[in-house]
């Protein structure tokens, strides 16, 4: 057996893709190693979402090449979104032997064979059909409790700032039979939680099954299996999905609903195709059906031409919704996107960073407020394992996706238990067994 080492960057879909790659490669004589120094093949599954994500990878490529001294036969590979975006430019560096885009992983064994004959190889063809539906991913997660299942690939939305439609290609949904089969396999292997992944899960459609239908099918597999999903698009999240979540006790009450901006002119320029009012109505509908639903978001500050006043609208929508958590970013221009072709990236870095820090400070106080509202309440949590800070404590999440820690010597990873919240930080609920 040859040894394959893969580092994964970017979103959860990339994590799941790495699992698919390990599965494909295992059938062709490659076993996984977590020790880079013993690897015959070193790969990075990469992300292009922001410039700094790509900069990190360049540093890693140089690092991977330091292992060639001891092992001249070493193969260095680049997978994922950066492979798709930069294509031959990666081979031209002379530091990379194989480049494979997100739809080309089935060809990896063949590419590697050809590389061994001394020729760099590339396959960055995008597909309209590939979903890797028949492949059982080799799970690389740490806890053995929670698994990712990709339900679709690509994206058809073309938000003006976003590189994903170019790196991942057209949207396609995976056959629900294979999704349900994979979720059943997870249950058989002892997993207690699955997260259904797609860039826009609400547009899932396979034959006559939509996302609400799929959610119910997966929830039905076992009442012991928690079902999560990501990401919902505010323009597409339907009443049917919200009501399905409310109806099934094992579908977790958490929605990641990226707002991006609170200002209608900026939303329009981002091509998000909803307004502030529409977004707030969706939040109200979610809270009406599930008052305990965790709502988290993503936002971009300093998008092309964003004024101070328009940025204030992002602050105010954060306050109005009162998010439980958020990922916040400086706008990063991505070559080839609609925004890069049509609008100058004209907000100075200092201004972006000042706005970002202001938004982060606001969100920290909102997260703390949200956690304080939970003090005194009890929650069912799924144990993920020992807490990182204190091995005598366990950690696990509420349905709303809040991290809890508590002293416990009775339970283990994969158990359900009930905890009472005694205190909190902005990131964690500090609990005791209830
Ligand atoms: N499909 C998901 C988002 C995937 S990318 C959705 O539509 O919500 C994850 C997040 O990265 C986005 O929500 C956005 O906030 C951020 N992002 C995407 N492109 C970006 C860019 N060019 N600059 C800064 N942040 C970006
Ligand atoms: Fe990018 Fe928009 Fe698609 Fe999300 S929905 S992946 S932000 S184009
Ligand atoms: Fe990054 Fe590609 Fe995911 S750009 S966020 S790895 S879809």
Short mmCIF file of C-alpha atoms and ligand atoms in Angstrom, two decimals:
data_model
loop_
_atom_site.label_atom_id
_atom_site.label_comp_id
_atom_site.label_asym_id
_atom_site.label_seq_id
_atom_site.Cartn_x
_atom_site.Cartn_y
_atom_site.Cartn_z
CA UNK A 1 0.00 0.00 0.00
CA UNK A 2 1.15 3.53 -0.78
CA UNK A 3 0.51 6.28 1.72
CA UNK A 4 -1.68 9.27 0.97
CA UNK A 5 -1.78 12.42 3.07
CA UNK A 6 -4.45 15.09 2.41
CA UNK A 7 -4.84 18.51 4.04
CA UNK A 8 -8.30 20.00 3.67
CA UNK A 9 -9.17 23.70 3.48
CA UNK A 10 -12.43 25.57 2.92
CA UNK A 11 -15.99 24.49 3.54
CA UNK A 12 -17.62 21.31 4.86
CA UNK A 13 -18.23 20.18 1.29
CA UNK A 14 -14.48 20.07 0.81
CA UNK A 15 -14.13 17.95 3.95
CA UNK A 16 -16.66 15.54 2.50
CA UNK A 17 -14.88 15.58 -0.87
CA UNK A 18 -11.62 14.60 0.83
CA UNK A 19 -13.52 11.63 2.29
CA UNK A 20 -14.67 10.72 -1.20
CA UNK A 21 -11.07 10.94 -2.48
CA UNK A 22 -9.83 8.62 0.29
CA UNK A 23 -12.55 6.16 -0.67
CA UNK A 24 -11.61 6.24 -4.38
CA UNK A 25 -7.91 5.95 -3.62
CA UNK A 26 -8.36 3.09 -1.13
CA UNK A 27 -9.65 0.94 -3.99
CA UNK A 28 -6.43 1.66 -5.88
CA UNK A 29 -3.85 0.76 -3.27
CA UNK A 30 -3.53 3.97 -1.28
CA UNK A 31 -4.04 4.11 2.46
CA UNK A 32 -4.53 7.25 4.47
CA UNK A 33 -1.74 8.59 6.64
CA UNK A 34 -1.89 11.51 9.06
CA UNK A 35 1.90 11.72 9.12
CA UNK A 36 3.04 13.90 6.24
CA UNK A 37 6.66 12.73 6.48
CA UNK A 38 5.79 9.13 5.57
CA UNK A 39 3.49 10.03 2.66
CA UNK A 40 4.14 8.92 -0.93
CA UNK A 41 1.51 11.38 -2.13
CA UNK A 42 0.79 14.72 -0.43
CA UNK A 43 -2.31 16.60 -1.47
CA UNK A 44 -4.13 19.77 -0.48
CA UNK A 45 -7.86 20.01 -1.10
CA UNK A 46 -8.07 23.74 -1.58
CA UNK A 47 -10.40 26.74 -1.28
CA UNK A 48 -10.58 29.89 -3.43
CA UNK A 49 -13.34 31.75 -1.64
CA UNK A 50 -11.10 34.63 -0.52
CA UNK A 51 -7.60 35.66 -1.54
CA UNK A 52 -6.14 34.84 1.89
CA UNK A 53 -7.45 31.26 1.57
CA UNK A 54 -5.36 30.89 -1.60
CA UNK A 55 -2.30 32.61 -0.13
CA UNK A 56 -2.17 30.01 2.62
CA UNK A 57 -2.10 27.22 0.04
CA UNK A 58 0.91 28.71 -1.76
CA UNK A 59 2.79 28.52 1.53
CA UNK A 60 1.74 24.90 1.97
CA UNK A 61 2.89 23.98 -1.56
CA UNK A 62 6.40 25.24 -0.71
CA UNK A 63 6.31 23.27 2.53
CA UNK A 64 5.19 20.05 0.76
CA UNK A 65 8.13 20.45 -1.62
CA UNK A 66 10.63 20.33 1.25
CA UNK A 67 9.82 16.60 1.55
CA UNK A 68 11.18 15.94 -1.95
CA UNK A 69 14.74 16.01 -0.63
CA UNK A 70 14.22 12.84 1.37
CA UNK A 71 11.82 11.33 -1.17
CA UNK A 72 12.51 12.31 -4.79
CA UNK A 73 9.55 10.18 -5.99
CA UNK A 74 7.13 12.22 -3.90
CA UNK A 75 3.93 13.34 -5.66
CA UNK A 76 2.38 16.69 -4.71
CA UNK A 77 -1.25 17.19 -5.74
CA UNK A 78 -3.67 20.10 -5.67
CA UNK A 79 -7.39 19.31 -5.53
CA UNK A 80 -10.51 21.40 -5.08
CA UNK A 81 -11.50 24.94 -5.93
CA UNK A 82 -8.04 26.44 -6.39
CA UNK A 83 -7.14 23.59 -8.76
CA UNK A 84 -10.24 24.43 -10.78
CA UNK A 85 -9.57 28.17 -10.77
CA UNK A 86 -5.84 28.21 -11.54
CA UNK A 87 -5.55 25.05 -13.65
CA UNK A 88 -2.21 24.84 -15.57
CA UNK A 89 -0.76 27.78 -13.66
CA UNK A 90 -0.31 25.36 -10.75
CA UNK A 91 1.69 22.91 -12.89
CA UNK A 92 3.72 25.78 -14.35
CA UNK A 93 5.23 26.43 -10.92
CA UNK A 94 7.09 23.12 -11.25
CA UNK A 95 6.14 22.40 -7.63
CA UNK A 96 2.97 20.43 -8.32
CA UNK A 97 2.68 17.05 -10.08
CA UNK A 98 -1.07 16.61 -10.29
CA UNK A 99 -4.03 19.00 -10.45
CA UNK A 100 -7.62 17.73 -10.15
CA UNK A 101 -10.80 19.81 -9.96
CA UNK A 102 -13.86 18.97 -7.83
CA UNK A 103 -15.53 16.83 -10.51
CA UNK A 104 -12.38 14.94 -11.53
CA UNK A 105 -11.68 12.80 -8.47
CA UNK A 106 -12.64 9.51 -10.10
CA UNK A 107 -9.72 10.03 -12.49
CA UNK A 108 -7.15 10.48 -9.69
CA UNK A 109 -5.85 6.87 -9.74
CA UNK A 110 -5.23 7.14 -13.50
CA UNK A 111 -3.64 10.56 -13.14
CA UNK A 112 -1.31 9.26 -10.43
CA UNK A 113 -0.28 6.30 -12.56
CA UNK A 114 0.71 8.65 -15.36
CA UNK A 115 2.54 10.95 -12.93
CA UNK A 116 4.67 8.00 -11.85
CA UNK A 117 5.93 7.83 -15.43
CA UNK A 118 7.24 11.32 -14.93
CA UNK A 119 4.61 13.56 -16.54
CA UNK A 120 2.58 16.12 -14.60
CA UNK A 121 -1.16 15.50 -14.95
CA UNK A 122 -4.25 17.71 -14.90
CA UNK A 123 -8.00 17.13 -15.05
CA UNK A 124 -10.18 20.13 -14.31
CA UNK A 125 -13.18 19.17 -16.36
CA UNK A 126 -16.46 20.14 -14.71
CA UNK A 127 -19.43 17.84 -15.05
CA UNK A 128 -23.20 18.30 -15.23
CA UNK A 129 -23.86 14.88 -13.70
CA UNK A 130 -21.11 13.93 -11.26
CA UNK A 131 -22.38 13.64 -7.67
CA UNK A 132 -20.16 10.76 -6.46
CA UNK A 133 -23.53 9.30 -5.44
CA UNK A 134 -22.36 5.69 -5.41
CA UNK A 135 -19.21 6.32 -3.37
CA UNK A 136 -19.18 5.67 0.38
CA UNK A 137 -16.87 8.32 1.85
CA UNK A 138 -14.12 7.18 4.24
CA UNK A 139 -14.98 9.38 7.23
CA UNK A 140 -12.05 11.43 8.46
CA UNK A 141 -13.83 13.22 11.27
CA UNK A 142 -12.51 12.97 14.78
CA UNK A 143 -15.43 12.04 16.95
CA UNK A 144 -17.25 9.22 15.14
CA UNK A 145 -20.51 10.93 16.09
CA UNK A 146 -21.29 13.37 13.32
CA UNK A 147 -20.98 12.83 9.55
CA UNK A 148 -21.29 15.03 6.48
CA UNK A 149 -23.41 13.92 3.54
CA UNK A 150 -23.29 15.97 0.33
CA UNK A 151 -26.72 16.11 -1.28
CA UNK A 152 -25.86 18.31 -4.21
CA UNK A 153 -22.88 19.90 -5.95
CA UNK A 154 -22.18 23.18 -7.71
CA UNK A 155 -24.22 26.36 -7.61
CA UNK A 156 -26.44 28.19 -10.12
CA UNK A 157 -26.84 31.42 -8.20
CA UNK A 158 -23.90 33.48 -9.39
CA UNK A 159 -23.84 35.98 -6.55
CA UNK A 160 -21.65 38.71 -8.02
CA UNK A 161 -18.79 38.38 -5.47
CA UNK A 162 -18.58 34.60 -5.46
CA UNK A 163 -16.14 32.23 -7.13
CA UNK A 164 -18.01 29.01 -6.29
CA UNK A 165 -20.11 28.74 -9.49
CA UNK A 166 -16.84 28.88 -11.46
CA UNK A 167 -14.92 26.40 -9.31
CA UNK A 168 -17.75 23.95 -8.66
CA UNK A 169 -19.78 24.26 -11.82
CA UNK A 170 -23.50 23.93 -12.37
CA UNK A 171 -25.85 22.82 -9.63
CA UNK A 172 -26.91 19.19 -9.61
CA UNK A 173 -28.79 17.16 -7.00
CA UNK A 174 -27.80 13.68 -5.93
CA UNK A 175 -30.19 10.74 -6.23
CA UNK A 176 -32.06 10.59 -2.91
CA UNK A 177 -31.83 6.79 -2.86
CA UNK A 178 -28.05 7.07 -2.46
CA UNK A 179 -28.40 9.81 0.16
CA UNK A 180 -30.77 7.72 2.28
CA UNK A 181 -28.54 4.68 1.83
CA UNK A 182 -25.51 6.65 3.01
CA UNK A 183 -27.40 8.00 6.04
CA UNK A 184 -28.46 4.41 6.92
CA UNK A 185 -24.82 3.30 6.68
CA UNK A 186 -23.88 6.11 9.07
CA UNK A 187 -26.48 4.87 11.57
CA UNK A 188 -25.16 1.31 11.24
CA UNK A 189 -21.64 2.55 11.95
CA UNK A 190 -22.82 4.30 15.13
CA UNK A 191 -23.06 7.90 13.89
CA UNK A 192 -25.71 9.94 15.71
CA UNK A 193 -25.83 13.03 13.53
CA UNK A 194 -25.71 13.76 9.82
CA UNK A 195 -25.32 17.17 8.20
CA UNK A 196 -26.76 17.40 4.69
CA UNK A 197 -24.54 19.66 2.61
CA UNK A 198 -25.09 21.87 -0.41
CA UNK A 199 -24.35 25.48 -1.41
CA UNK A 200 -28.09 26.05 -1.58
CA UNK A 201 -29.92 23.08 -0.06
CA UNK A 202 -33.33 24.64 -0.64
CA UNK A 203 -32.99 24.12 -4.37
CA UNK A 204 -32.46 20.36 -3.94
CA UNK A 205 -34.62 18.54 -6.47
CA UNK A 206 -34.29 14.95 -7.62
CA UNK A 207 -37.21 13.60 -9.65
CA UNK A 208 -40.23 14.59 -7.54
CA UNK A 209 -38.39 14.99 -4.22
CA UNK A 210 -37.59 18.49 -2.98
CA UNK A 211 -35.50 19.47 0.05
CA UNK A 212 -38.41 19.25 2.50
CA UNK A 213 -39.17 15.76 1.20
CA UNK A 214 -35.54 14.73 1.50
CA UNK A 215 -35.32 16.06 5.07
CA UNK A 216 -38.33 13.98 6.08
CA UNK A 217 -36.87 10.86 4.40
CA UNK A 218 -33.61 11.21 6.31
CA UNK A 219 -35.34 12.09 9.60
CA UNK A 220 -37.46 8.97 9.26
CA UNK A 221 -34.43 6.64 9.28
CA UNK A 222 -34.07 6.73 13.06
CA UNK A 223 -35.39 8.93 15.88
CA UNK A 224 -31.87 8.59 17.39
CA UNK A 225 -30.28 10.28 14.38
CA UNK A 226 -30.01 14.06 14.49
CA UNK A 227 -30.39 15.75 11.13
CA UNK A 228 -28.72 19.06 10.29
CA UNK A 229 -28.15 20.87 7.02
CA UNK A 230 -26.24 23.76 5.48
CA UNK A 231 -26.51 26.17 3.65
CA UNK A 232 -29.95 27.75 3.24
CA UNK A 233 -30.40 30.62 0.82
CA UNK A 234 -32.76 33.30 2.18
CA UNK A 235 -34.47 33.66 -1.20
CA UNK A 236 -35.29 29.95 -1.36
CA UNK A 237 -35.97 28.70 2.17
CA UNK A 238 -39.59 27.59 1.98
CA UNK A 239 -42.44 27.34 4.48
CA UNK A 240 -42.49 23.63 3.68
CA UNK A 241 -38.88 23.24 4.85
CA UNK A 242 -39.53 25.29 8.00
CA UNK A 243 -42.65 23.27 8.81
CA UNK A 244 -40.85 19.98 8.16
CA UNK A 245 -38.15 21.03 10.63
CA UNK A 246 -40.79 21.89 13.20
CA UNK A 247 -42.62 18.59 12.67
CA UNK A 248 -39.69 16.17 13.16
CA UNK A 249 -38.19 16.11 16.68
CA UNK A 250 -34.84 14.86 15.37
CA UNK A 251 -34.33 17.65 12.81
CA UNK A 252 -32.19 20.17 14.69
CA UNK A 253 -33.59 23.64 15.13
CA UNK A 254 -30.71 25.51 13.58
CA UNK A 255 -30.62 27.43 10.32
CA UNK A 256 -27.52 28.97 8.83
CA UNK A 257 -29.02 31.81 6.82
CA UNK A 258 -26.28 33.98 5.27
CA UNK A 259 -27.50 37.57 5.04
CA UNK A 260 -24.30 39.05 3.47
CA UNK A 261 -25.59 42.64 3.88
CA UNK A 262 -28.48 44.45 5.51
CA UNK A 263 -28.77 47.04 2.75
CA UNK A 264 -31.00 46.64 -0.29
CA UNK A 265 -28.74 48.45 -2.76
CA UNK A 266 -25.77 46.29 -1.75
CA UNK A 267 -27.87 43.11 -1.78
CA UNK A 268 -28.97 43.95 -5.30
CA UNK A 269 -25.40 44.59 -6.37
CA UNK A 270 -24.36 41.30 -4.79
CA UNK A 271 -27.12 39.63 -6.85
CA UNK A 272 -28.55 37.98 -3.78
CA UNK A 273 -32.08 38.43 -5.10
CA UNK A 274 -33.82 39.16 -1.80
CA UNK A 275 -34.39 42.35 0.15
CA UNK A 276 -33.88 43.20 3.78
CA UNK A 277 -37.62 43.05 4.26
CA UNK A 278 -37.88 39.61 2.66
CA UNK A 279 -35.04 38.34 4.83
CA UNK A 280 -36.63 39.61 8.02
CA UNK A 281 -39.95 38.06 7.04
CA UNK A 282 -38.23 34.66 6.63
CA UNK A 283 -36.66 35.04 10.09
CA UNK A 284 -40.07 35.89 11.55
CA UNK A 285 -41.60 32.83 9.86
CA UNK A 286 -38.82 30.59 11.26
CA UNK A 287 -39.29 31.96 14.78
CA UNK A 288 -43.05 31.60 14.57
CA UNK A 289 -42.71 27.90 13.72
CA UNK A 290 -39.72 27.26 16.02
CA UNK A 291 -39.22 29.88 18.75
CA UNK A 292 -36.09 28.02 19.92
CA UNK A 293 -34.44 27.91 16.49
CA UNK A 294 -30.78 28.92 16.37
CA UNK A 295 -30.13 31.35 13.53
CA UNK A 296 -26.59 32.01 12.34
CA UNK A 297 -25.28 33.96 9.39
CA UNK A 298 -22.43 35.08 7.12
CA UNK A 299 -21.76 38.69 6.19
CA UNK A 300 -19.36 40.55 3.94
CA UNK A 301 -18.22 44.09 4.75
CA UNK A 302 -16.68 46.59 2.36
CA UNK A 303 -18.30 45.26 -0.79
CA UNK A 304 -17.79 47.52 -3.83
CA UNK A 305 -19.05 51.07 -3.20
CA UNK A 306 -20.55 50.23 0.24
CA UNK A 307 -21.06 53.53 2.09
CA UNK A 308 -20.81 54.00 5.83
CA UNK A 309 -24.57 54.31 6.02
CA UNK A 310 -25.08 51.11 4.05
CA UNK A 311 -22.69 49.30 6.37
CA UNK A 312 -24.81 50.59 9.31
CA UNK A 313 -27.72 48.65 7.78
CA UNK A 314 -25.70 45.46 8.22
CA UNK A 315 -25.10 46.35 11.86
CA UNK A 316 -28.78 47.06 12.34
CA UNK A 317 -29.99 43.83 10.74
CA UNK A 318 -27.60 41.91 13.01
CA UNK A 319 -29.21 43.64 15.95
CA UNK A 320 -32.72 43.15 14.67
CA UNK A 321 -32.25 39.41 14.12
CA UNK A 322 -30.02 38.90 17.16
CA UNK A 323 -27.93 36.15 15.59
CA UNK A 324 -26.63 33.34 17.77
CA UNK A 325 -23.34 33.31 15.84
CA UNK A 326 -21.89 34.66 12.61
CA UNK A 327 -18.97 34.36 10.18
CA UNK A 328 -17.90 37.80 9.00
CA UNK A 329 -15.47 38.70 6.22
CA UNK A 330 -13.80 41.58 4.44
CA UNK A 331 -14.82 41.61 0.80
CA UNK A 332 -12.12 39.94 -1.29
CA UNK A 333 -12.27 40.46 -5.04
CA UNK A 334 -12.20 37.17 -6.94
CA UNK A 335 -10.96 37.25 -10.53
CA UNK A 336 -13.58 36.37 -13.12
CA UNK A 337 -16.63 37.08 -10.96
CA UNK A 338 -19.33 39.54 -12.04
CA UNK A 339 -18.25 42.00 -9.34
CA UNK A 340 -14.61 41.90 -10.41
CA UNK A 341 -15.61 42.60 -14.02
CA UNK A 342 -18.15 45.31 -13.29
CA UNK A 343 -17.36 47.12 -10.04
CA UNK A 344 -14.09 48.48 -8.67
CA UNK A 345 -12.97 47.06 -5.32
CA UNK A 346 -12.93 50.60 -3.97
CA UNK A 347 -13.23 50.36 -0.20
CA UNK A 348 -9.76 50.81 1.32
CA UNK A 349 -8.50 47.89 3.41
CA UNK A 350 -8.37 50.05 6.58
CA UNK A 351 -12.03 50.92 6.15
CA UNK A 352 -13.03 47.30 5.53
CA UNK A 353 -11.10 46.15 8.57
CA UNK A 354 -12.56 48.86 10.79
CA UNK A 355 -16.07 47.88 9.69
CA UNK A 356 -15.28 44.21 10.18
CA UNK A 357 -14.03 44.80 13.71
CA UNK A 358 -17.13 46.80 14.52
CA UNK A 359 -19.38 44.02 13.23
CA UNK A 360 -17.42 41.34 15.09
CA UNK A 361 -17.66 43.33 18.34
CA UNK A 362 -21.42 43.66 17.87
CA UNK A 363 -21.80 39.94 17.14
CA UNK A 364 -19.76 39.02 20.23
CA UNK A 365 -22.20 40.97 22.37
CA UNK A 366 -25.18 39.41 20.54
CA UNK A 367 -23.76 35.91 21.03
CA UNK A 368 -23.28 36.62 24.72
CA UNK A 369 -26.84 37.95 25.02
CA UNK A 370 -28.18 34.92 23.21
CA UNK A 371 -26.26 32.59 25.52
CA UNK A 372 -27.39 34.51 28.63
CA UNK A 373 -31.00 33.93 27.63
CA UNK A 374 -30.27 30.19 27.93
CA UNK A 375 -28.90 30.33 31.48
CA UNK A 376 -31.24 28.32 33.74
CA UNK A 377 -32.68 26.29 30.84
CA UNK A 378 -32.14 22.58 30.20
CA UNK A 379 -31.19 21.10 26.83
CA UNK A 380 -30.76 17.69 25.30
CA UNK A 381 -27.20 17.49 23.98
CA UNK A 382 -25.37 14.97 21.85
CA UNK A 383 -22.00 14.18 23.46
CA UNK A 384 -19.12 14.78 21.03
CA UNK A 385 -16.30 13.81 23.41
CA UNK A 386 -14.02 15.30 26.09
CA UNK A 387 -13.85 19.09 26.11
CA UNK A 388 -10.65 20.51 24.71
CA UNK A 389 -9.83 22.65 27.73
CA UNK A 390 -10.59 20.22 30.54
CA UNK A 391 -10.54 16.43 30.01
CA UNK A 392 -12.80 15.86 33.03
CA UNK A 393 -15.52 17.70 31.11
CA UNK A 394 -17.51 16.56 28.11
CA UNK A 395 -18.68 18.75 25.26
CA UNK A 396 -21.67 18.51 22.99
CA UNK A 397 -24.17 20.65 21.12
CA UNK A 398 -27.74 21.68 21.64
CA UNK A 399 -30.14 21.26 18.73
CA UNK A 400 -29.71 24.99 18.11
CA UNK A 401 -25.98 24.30 17.62
CA UNK A 402 -24.63 25.87 20.81
CA UNK A 403 -21.55 24.26 22.32
CA UNK A 404 -22.01 23.05 25.91
CA UNK A 405 -19.38 21.82 28.40
CA UNK A 406 -20.07 20.04 31.70
CA UNK A 407 -18.39 17.78 34.28
CA UNK A 408 -19.30 14.19 33.56
CA UNK A 409 -17.84 10.73 34.14
CA UNK A 410 -20.95 8.77 33.12
CA UNK A 411 -21.34 9.50 29.43
CA UNK A 412 -19.27 9.05 26.29
CA UNK A 413 -19.18 10.33 22.73
CA UNK A 414 -22.42 9.49 20.92
CA UNK A 415 -24.65 9.47 24.04
CA UNK A 416 -27.58 11.80 24.44
CA UNK A 417 -27.94 13.49 27.79
CA UNK A 418 -29.65 16.49 29.37
CA UNK A 419 -27.76 19.43 30.80
CA UNK A 420 -28.75 22.57 32.70
CA UNK A 421 -27.04 25.86 31.82
CA UNK A 422 -25.36 27.50 34.84
CA UNK A 423 -23.34 30.22 33.15
CA UNK A 424 -21.91 31.14 29.75
CA UNK A 425 -19.28 32.88 27.68
CA UNK A 426 -20.02 34.35 24.26
CA UNK A 427 -18.93 31.03 22.71
CA UNK A 428 -19.97 28.31 25.18
CA UNK A 429 -22.73 27.31 27.57
CA UNK A 430 -21.25 26.19 30.91
CA UNK A 431 -23.53 23.44 32.22
CA UNK A 432 -24.12 20.63 34.72
CA UNK A 433 -25.85 17.29 34.21
CA UNK A 434 -29.57 17.83 34.74
N1 LIG B 1 -23.51 29.07 -0.55
C1 LIG B 1 -23.37 29.82 0.62
C2 LIG B 1 -22.02 30.47 0.81
C3 LIG B 1 -20.76 29.76 0.52
S1 LIG B 1 -19.29 30.71 0.70
C4 LIG B 1 -24.38 30.97 0.58
O1 LIG B 1 -24.84 31.36 -0.45
O2 LIG B 1 -24.65 31.51 1.61
C5 LIG B 1 -19.31 31.11 2.43
C6 LIG B 1 -19.29 32.56 2.73
O3 LIG B 1 -18.10 33.16 2.27
C7 LIG B 1 -20.38 33.37 2.07
O4 LIG B 1 -21.60 33.27 2.74
C8 LIG B 1 -19.82 34.77 2.12
O5 LIG B 1 -20.17 35.44 3.30
C9 LIG B 1 -18.33 34.55 2.08
N2 LIG B 1 -17.76 34.95 0.79
C10 LIG B 1 -18.01 34.43 -0.42
N3 LIG B 1 -17.33 35.09 -1.38
C11 LIG B 1 -16.63 36.06 -0.76
C12 LIG B 1 -15.74 37.09 -1.19
N4 LIG B 1 -15.46 37.26 -2.48
N5 LIG B 1 -15.20 37.92 -0.26
C13 LIG B 1 -15.49 37.77 1.05
N6 LIG B 1 -16.32 36.82 1.51
C14 LIG B 1 -16.89 35.97 0.64
FE1 LIG B 2 -21.68 31.62 -3.88
FE2 LIG B 2 -24.09 32.69 -3.94
FE3 LIG B 2 -23.73 30.16 -4.74
FE4 LIG B 2 -23.53 30.80 -2.17
S1 LIG B 2 -25.39 30.95 -3.40
S2 LIG B 2 -22.13 29.51 -3.35
S3 LIG B 2 -22.62 32.82 -2.24
S4 LIG B 2 -22.94 31.99 -5.74
FE1 LIG B 3 -13.95 27.27 -0.69
FE2 LIG B 3 -14.71 25.91 -2.76
FE3 LIG B 3 -15.92 25.55 -0.44
S1 LIG B 3 -14.12 28.02 -2.77
S2 LIG B 3 -15.75 27.55 0.49
S3 LIG B 3 -13.82 25.09 -0.88
S4 LIG B 3 -16.86 25.48 -2.45
#
